[in-house]
Amino acid sequence: MTDITSADPMVLTAAPPRREIGIKRRYAAERRFRLYGILAISFGVIFLLLLLWSVVSKGYTAFLQTEITVPVTFTEKVIDPQNTRATNPAVLMAANYPVLARDALAKELGVDPADRAALKEVNSMISASVRVQLRDIVVNDPSVIGKTVPVKVLAEGNVDAAYKGHIDLSVPESDRKISDRQLGWIQQLAAKGELASRFNTGLFVNGASSRPEAAGVGVALIGSFFMMLIVLALALPIGVAASIYLEEFAPKNRLTDLIEVNINNLAAVPSIVYGLLGLAVFINFAGLPRSASLVGGLVLTLMTLPTIIIATRAALKAVPPSIRAAALGLGASKMQTIFHHVLPLAMPGILTGTIIGLAHALGETAPLLLIGMVAFVADFPATPLQPSTALPVQIYMWANEAERAFVERTSGAIIILLLFLLAMNIGAVILRRRFERRW
Amino acid sequence: MNMLTETAVEKVLERKMTNSALKMSGTDVCVFYGEKQALHNVNLNIRENTVTALIGPSGCGKSTFLRTLNRMNDTIDSCRVTGKILLDTDDIYDPNIDVVELRARVGMVFQKPNPFPKSIYENIAYGPRIHGLARTRAEFDEIVESSLQRAGLWNEVKDRLQEPGTGLSGGQQQRLCIARAVAVSPEVILMDEPCSALDPIATAKVEELIHELRANFTIVIVTHSMQQAARVSQRTAMFHMGYLVEENDTDKMFTNPDDQRTQDYIMGRFG
């Protein structure tokens, strides 16, 4: 000690020579790195905006549907010429209703009933779904026969597209889906207020249809809903139970290591492989019905399980060991420690993982194609055993259709799917906040 | 506490100590972590209503020994304990002994305050609830109040029992943990460096508390602070390299230890 203090005081004042460490370069590197980060984020944001813009700009019109209000005369001569409906109600089911709508519209437009070509064009402006619509009116209330009632009928897909301005009028008439005369009629009706757009509830409640104006994602929504319920009811308890066992109870040995590696690998297995598995096990072996949302739900459960297990294990691992020690030190059993203290603290992480897994499953298409959920289903499934489709599959099927009106519906369905995903993610954030806010 | 009652307490404790039975005793206790032996043939007696301090340099095995006393070492997979530890007359490593019941009899306070992320009330009530010590709301209220009273925390928190225990200061949290341990009416309380994360004022409060708790509980405390060991304990055990070096009355230990290593450690020559 004394040696140092007795040294020449000059040594202390002269600072030791500093090594050149490139302070400026360091700051420049940091600025550069920040710039890269900002660029990367902007890149992502730009593409997200592009995607949203392209989907929304194409799809928002799908939420509007053009309707024509026509005073339909329910002529007895057309519906029930022999007047046998009292004894034979089937006659009301088979009547030629489209003619009623056509004649009503022709009268409204002042078309000569003898002009067959014009009548044909008038007919092609009304959706073919009018048959079912008018039949339902008559069957529900046969007293309507002989009266004239204003009915809102769906405009045919091309009329709808033309009214929304989707049809390129510079194309020669012969190559167009809609004639100049029909365009004139559209303007005429629109001016009278008899042709107008309204909110397209049919998009949400209708099943599949080959006519775009009558097609909707109703069946797909039900199918997706059933599948989400099944995934939630199976994957959450199985996943959480498996994670708790592996994380808290299982001995650490080669077998559990192997299981862990396999779970991590399963999370990365392409989803179509799960579809093949589902086809082989649930349909071919277990004999469950094809196209059923039960099978879809089971396949998606298998697909979601690894995600939930990994998220849950990470959440359990993140609980501070001091909490476990505190509970064990008080004489809580292992089970009590886990269920009273560890699990509540891990809950936000588990819920986030589960909802991310569910959202993933909601948007999954490939495995559903393999189990036959890519089907034309017009009737609503009452149980998960009946055929149905799913939202992403419906999008896939509509994207394969050629008609212009299906293009906007594809985008419309994408918007619906994205809204559901958004709602689920918001739900995840809210749940997480709620559980975290407790302390 | 005034002088009169203090001396009265001292007298009672003196009498208890002199004819006190052994509360716990370890015979030939060896602890292994995998292949590594952490404790070698420790023979140590814990007397009733006495504060026993375990001292020694880091890694000497004092915390390991403490954790064998309520089998907290069971939670470590590779840990193995041989020898015999008696609580009163029960061998706590006997397969028939229920570890849950054991930990209700031998409570523990940890180095870092670790209240549950729940309300102050719930922190105290949890132990009595899982051990069935109370049924009605009134019984729980009573246990919560008396435990907090004993831990000297009641006056500070009585108006905010429903607030989170994690919102208290470090010293208050540690006293909350002590209250939580007291609430299940254990016979022995183990403390693993309970003041190492606290400031001197909070430390003084906890030490005072230990002093008072001694009337009702047997306390074993691990500490790194020689002064603390001298202040709070009546008996001191010195560990070194996994061996018990010396066990003696605290007064003797700090003035005239039998073993040279104890002398060296207390004088600050190693550790």
PDB file of C-alpha atoms in Angstrom, chain A residues 36-172:
ATOM      1  CA  TYR A  36     -32.824  -1.351 -40.063  1.00  0.00           C
ATOM      2  CA  GLY A  37     -35.442  -1.984 -37.417  1.00  0.00           C
ATOM      3  CA  ILE A  38     -37.622   0.873 -38.589  1.00  0.00           C
ATOM      4  CA  LEU A  39     -37.246  -0.285 -42.193  1.00  0.00           C
ATOM      5  CA  ALA A  40     -38.219  -3.828 -41.278  1.00  0.00           C
ATOM      6  CA  ILE A  41     -41.300  -2.651 -39.427  1.00  0.00           C
ATOM      7  CA  SER A  42     -42.331  -0.258 -42.204  1.00  0.00           C
ATOM      8  CA  PHE A  43     -41.954  -3.070 -44.711  1.00  0.00           C
ATOM      9  CA  GLY A  44     -44.304  -5.225 -42.664  1.00  0.00           C
ATOM     10  CA  VAL A  45     -46.795  -2.422 -42.107  1.00  0.00           C
ATOM     11  CA  ILE A  46     -46.860  -1.535 -45.796  1.00  0.00           C
ATOM     12  CA  PHE A  47     -47.651  -5.081 -46.803  1.00  0.00           C
ATOM     13  CA  LEU A  48     -50.289  -5.367 -44.109  1.00  0.00           C
ATOM     14  CA  LEU A  49     -51.936  -2.186 -45.370  1.00  0.00           C
ATOM     15  CA  LEU A  50     -51.712  -3.433 -48.957  1.00  0.00           C
ATOM     16  CA  LEU A  51     -53.364  -6.684 -47.977  1.00  0.00           C
ATOM     17  CA  LEU A  52     -56.117  -4.966 -46.047  1.00  0.00           C
ATOM     18  CA  TRP A  53     -56.667  -2.408 -48.792  1.00  0.00           C
ATOM     19  CA  SER A  54     -56.905  -5.049 -51.491  1.00  0.00           C
ATOM     20  CA  VAL A  55     -59.302  -7.196 -49.463  1.00  0.00           C
ATOM     21  CA  VAL A  56     -61.470  -4.371 -48.193  1.00  0.00           C
ATOM     22  CA  SER A  57     -61.655  -2.463 -51.474  1.00  0.00           C
ATOM     23  CA  LYS A  58     -62.754  -5.612 -53.273  1.00  0.00           C
ATOM     24  CA  GLY A  59     -64.886  -6.992 -50.516  1.00  0.00           C
ATOM     25  CA  TYR A  60     -66.851  -4.186 -48.901  1.00  0.00           C
ATOM     26  CA  THR A  61     -69.521  -4.262 -51.648  1.00  0.00           C
ATOM     27  CA  ALA A  62     -70.233  -7.877 -50.734  1.00  0.00           C
ATOM     28  CA  PHE A  63     -71.991  -6.541 -47.656  1.00  0.00           C
ATOM     29  CA  LEU A  64     -74.521  -4.787 -49.906  1.00  0.00           C
ATOM     30  CA  GLN A  65     -77.064  -6.613 -52.014  1.00  0.00           C
ATOM     31  CA  THR A  66     -79.220  -5.160 -54.796  1.00  0.00           C
ATOM     32  CA  GLU A  67     -82.925  -5.807 -54.491  1.00  0.00           C
ATOM     33  CA  ILE A  68     -85.806  -5.121 -56.823  1.00  0.00           C
ATOM     34  CA  THR A  69     -89.208  -4.325 -55.380  1.00  0.00           C
ATOM     35  CA  VAL A  70     -91.939  -5.598 -57.684  1.00  0.00           C
ATOM     36  CA  PRO A  71     -95.707  -5.789 -57.168  1.00  0.00           C
ATOM     37  CA  VAL A  72     -96.180  -9.521 -57.707  1.00  0.00           C
ATOM     38  CA  THR A  73     -99.690 -10.662 -58.587  1.00  0.00           C
ATOM     39  CA  PHE A  74    -100.229 -14.156 -57.248  1.00  0.00           C
ATOM     40  CA  THR A  75    -102.422 -15.300 -60.144  1.00  0.00           C
ATOM     41  CA  GLU A  76    -104.417 -18.407 -59.360  1.00  0.00           C
ATOM     42  CA  LYS A  77    -104.185 -19.506 -62.992  1.00  0.00           C
ATOM     43  CA  VAL A  78    -100.429 -19.819 -62.737  1.00  0.00           C
ATOM     44  CA  ILE A  79    -100.142 -21.203 -59.223  1.00  0.00           C
ATOM     45  CA  ASP A  80    -103.060 -23.604 -59.075  1.00  0.00           C
ATOM     46  CA  PRO A  81    -104.870 -23.833 -62.424  1.00  0.00           C
ATOM     47  CA  GLN A  82    -107.057 -26.803 -61.430  1.00  0.00           C
ATOM     48  CA  ASN A  83    -107.873 -25.353 -57.996  1.00  0.00           C
ATOM     49  CA  THR A  84    -106.870 -28.530 -56.200  1.00  0.00           C
ATOM     50  CA  ARG A  85    -104.745 -26.975 -53.453  1.00  0.00           C
ATOM     51  CA  ALA A  86    -107.295 -27.775 -50.740  1.00  0.00           C
ATOM     52  CA  THR A  87    -106.919 -31.507 -51.367  1.00  0.00           C
ATOM     53  CA  ASN A  88    -103.409 -31.584 -52.767  1.00  0.00           C
ATOM     54  CA  PRO A  89    -101.044 -29.067 -51.066  1.00  0.00           C
ATOM     55  CA  ALA A  90     -98.142 -30.360 -53.153  1.00  0.00           C
ATOM     56  CA  VAL A  91     -99.418 -28.317 -56.031  1.00  0.00           C
ATOM     57  CA  LEU A  92     -98.317 -25.170 -54.227  1.00  0.00           C
ATOM     58  CA  MET A  93     -94.786 -26.518 -53.956  1.00  0.00           C
ATOM     59  CA  ALA A  94     -94.419 -27.252 -57.624  1.00  0.00           C
ATOM     60  CA  ALA A  95     -95.997 -24.151 -59.121  1.00  0.00           C
ATOM     61  CA  ASN A  96     -94.119 -22.032 -61.643  1.00  0.00           C
ATOM     62  CA  TYR A  97     -93.366 -19.033 -59.402  1.00  0.00           C
ATOM     63  CA  PRO A  98     -90.530 -17.417 -61.446  1.00  0.00           C
ATOM     64  CA  VAL A  99     -93.102 -16.593 -64.114  1.00  0.00           C
ATOM     65  CA  LEU A 100     -95.029 -14.481 -61.611  1.00  0.00           C
ATOM     66  CA  ALA A 101     -91.965 -12.415 -60.787  1.00  0.00           C
ATOM     67  CA  ARG A 102     -90.991 -12.106 -64.435  1.00  0.00           C
ATOM     68  CA  ASP A 103     -94.419 -10.934 -65.478  1.00  0.00           C
ATOM     69  CA  ALA A 104     -94.585  -8.482 -62.603  1.00  0.00           C
ATOM     70  CA  LEU A 105     -91.225  -6.979 -63.525  1.00  0.00           C
ATOM     71  CA  ALA A 106     -92.085  -6.925 -67.234  1.00  0.00           C
ATOM     72  CA  LYS A 107     -95.283  -5.035 -66.461  1.00  0.00           C
ATOM     73  CA  GLU A 108     -93.324  -2.641 -64.281  1.00  0.00           C
ATOM     74  CA  LEU A 109     -90.865  -1.996 -67.123  1.00  0.00           C
ATOM     75  CA  GLY A 110     -93.584  -1.773 -69.748  1.00  0.00           C
ATOM     76  CA  VAL A 111     -92.277  -4.719 -71.757  1.00  0.00           C
ATOM     77  CA  ASP A 112     -94.681  -6.216 -74.285  1.00  0.00           C
ATOM     78  CA  PRO A 113     -95.740  -9.670 -72.938  1.00  0.00           C
ATOM     79  CA  ALA A 114     -95.543 -11.017 -76.500  1.00  0.00           C
ATOM     80  CA  ASP A 115     -91.865 -10.059 -76.933  1.00  0.00           C
ATOM     81  CA  ARG A 116     -90.269 -13.344 -75.951  1.00  0.00           C
ATOM     82  CA  ALA A 117     -86.643 -12.136 -76.263  1.00  0.00           C
ATOM     83  CA  ALA A 118     -87.342  -9.154 -74.013  1.00  0.00           C
ATOM     84  CA  LEU A 119     -89.143 -11.369 -71.486  1.00  0.00           C
ATOM     85  CA  LYS A 120     -86.117 -13.637 -71.363  1.00  0.00           C
ATOM     86  CA  GLU A 121     -83.890 -10.677 -70.595  1.00  0.00           C
ATOM     87  CA  VAL A 122     -86.312  -9.500 -67.921  1.00  0.00           C
ATOM     88  CA  ASN A 123     -86.281 -12.975 -66.409  1.00  0.00           C
ATOM     89  CA  SER A 124     -82.489 -13.039 -66.260  1.00  0.00           C
ATOM     90  CA  MET A 125     -82.485  -9.930 -64.079  1.00  0.00           C
ATOM     91  CA  ILE A 126     -84.167 -11.737 -61.215  1.00  0.00           C
ATOM     92  CA  SER A 127     -82.332 -14.217 -59.073  1.00  0.00           C
ATOM     93  CA  ALA A 128     -83.461 -17.810 -59.488  1.00  0.00           C
ATOM     94  CA  SER A 129     -83.883 -17.880 -55.728  1.00  0.00           C
ATOM     95  CA  VAL A 130     -87.182 -16.088 -56.310  1.00  0.00           C
ATOM     96  CA  ARG A 131     -88.836 -19.486 -56.796  1.00  0.00           C
ATOM     97  CA  VAL A 132     -88.212 -20.454 -53.179  1.00  0.00           C
ATOM     98  CA  GLN A 133     -89.005 -16.950 -51.929  1.00  0.00           C
ATOM     99  CA  LEU A 134     -92.446 -16.746 -53.580  1.00  0.00           C
ATOM    100  CA  ARG A 135     -93.247 -20.365 -52.780  1.00  0.00           C
ATOM    101  CA  ASP A 136     -92.589 -19.709 -49.100  1.00  0.00           C
ATOM    102  CA  ILE A 137     -94.910 -16.693 -49.196  1.00  0.00           C
ATOM    103  CA  VAL A 138     -97.719 -18.717 -50.724  1.00  0.00           C
ATOM    104  CA  VAL A 139     -97.227 -21.826 -48.602  1.00  0.00           C
ATOM    105  CA  ASN A 140     -97.161 -19.759 -45.411  1.00  0.00           C
ATOM    106  CA  ASP A 141    -100.298 -17.844 -46.360  1.00  0.00           C
ATOM    107  CA  PRO A 142    -102.358 -19.347 -49.229  1.00  0.00           C
ATOM    108  CA  SER A 143    -104.857 -16.500 -48.916  1.00  0.00           C
ATOM    109  CA  VAL A 144    -102.356 -14.337 -50.807  1.00  0.00           C
ATOM    110  CA  ILE A 145    -103.425 -16.074 -54.029  1.00  0.00           C
ATOM    111  CA  GLY A 146    -105.305 -13.674 -56.258  1.00  0.00           C
ATOM    112  CA  LYS A 147    -103.811 -10.601 -54.581  1.00  0.00           C
ATOM    113  CA  THR A 148    -101.038  -8.245 -55.662  1.00  0.00           C
ATOM    114  CA  VAL A 149     -98.325  -7.803 -53.066  1.00  0.00           C
ATOM    115  CA  PRO A 150     -95.058  -5.807 -53.357  1.00  0.00           C
ATOM    116  CA  VAL A 151     -92.183  -8.264 -52.936  1.00  0.00           C
ATOM    117  CA  LYS A 152     -88.488  -7.503 -52.599  1.00  0.00           C
ATOM    118  CA  VAL A 153     -86.710  -9.992 -54.812  1.00  0.00           C
ATOM    119  CA  LEU A 154     -82.950 -10.427 -55.104  1.00  0.00           C
ATOM    120  CA  ALA A 155     -81.405  -9.006 -58.239  1.00  0.00           C
ATOM    121  CA  GLU A 156     -79.429 -11.486 -60.276  1.00  0.00           C
ATOM    122  CA  GLY A 157     -75.660 -11.503 -59.668  1.00  0.00           C
ATOM    123  CA  ASN A 158     -74.797  -9.642 -62.867  1.00  0.00           C
ATOM    124  CA  VAL A 159     -77.404  -6.960 -62.220  1.00  0.00           C
ATOM    125  CA  ASP A 160     -75.975  -6.615 -58.739  1.00  0.00           C
ATOM    126  CA  ALA A 161     -72.473  -6.308 -60.162  1.00  0.00           C
ATOM    127  CA  ALA A 162     -73.612  -3.795 -62.784  1.00  0.00           C
ATOM    128  CA  TYR A 163     -75.443  -1.669 -60.238  1.00  0.00           C
ATOM    129  CA  LYS A 164     -72.302  -1.630 -58.041  1.00  0.00           C
ATOM    130  CA  GLY A 165     -70.289  -0.604 -61.104  1.00  0.00           C
ATOM    131  CA  HIS A 166     -68.221  -3.781 -61.306  1.00  0.00           C
ATOM    132  CA  ILE A 167     -69.012  -4.439 -64.971  1.00  0.00           C
ATOM    133  CA  ASP A 168     -66.798  -2.816 -67.545  1.00  0.00           C
ATOM    134  CA  LEU A 169     -69.174  -1.020 -69.939  1.00  0.00           C
ATOM    135  CA  SER A 170     -66.473  -0.367 -72.534  1.00  0.00           C
ATOM    136  CA  VAL A 171     -66.591  -4.073 -73.433  1.00  0.00           C
ATOM    137  CA  PRO A 172     -68.765  -4.720 -76.556  1.00  0.00           C
TER     138      PRO A 172
END
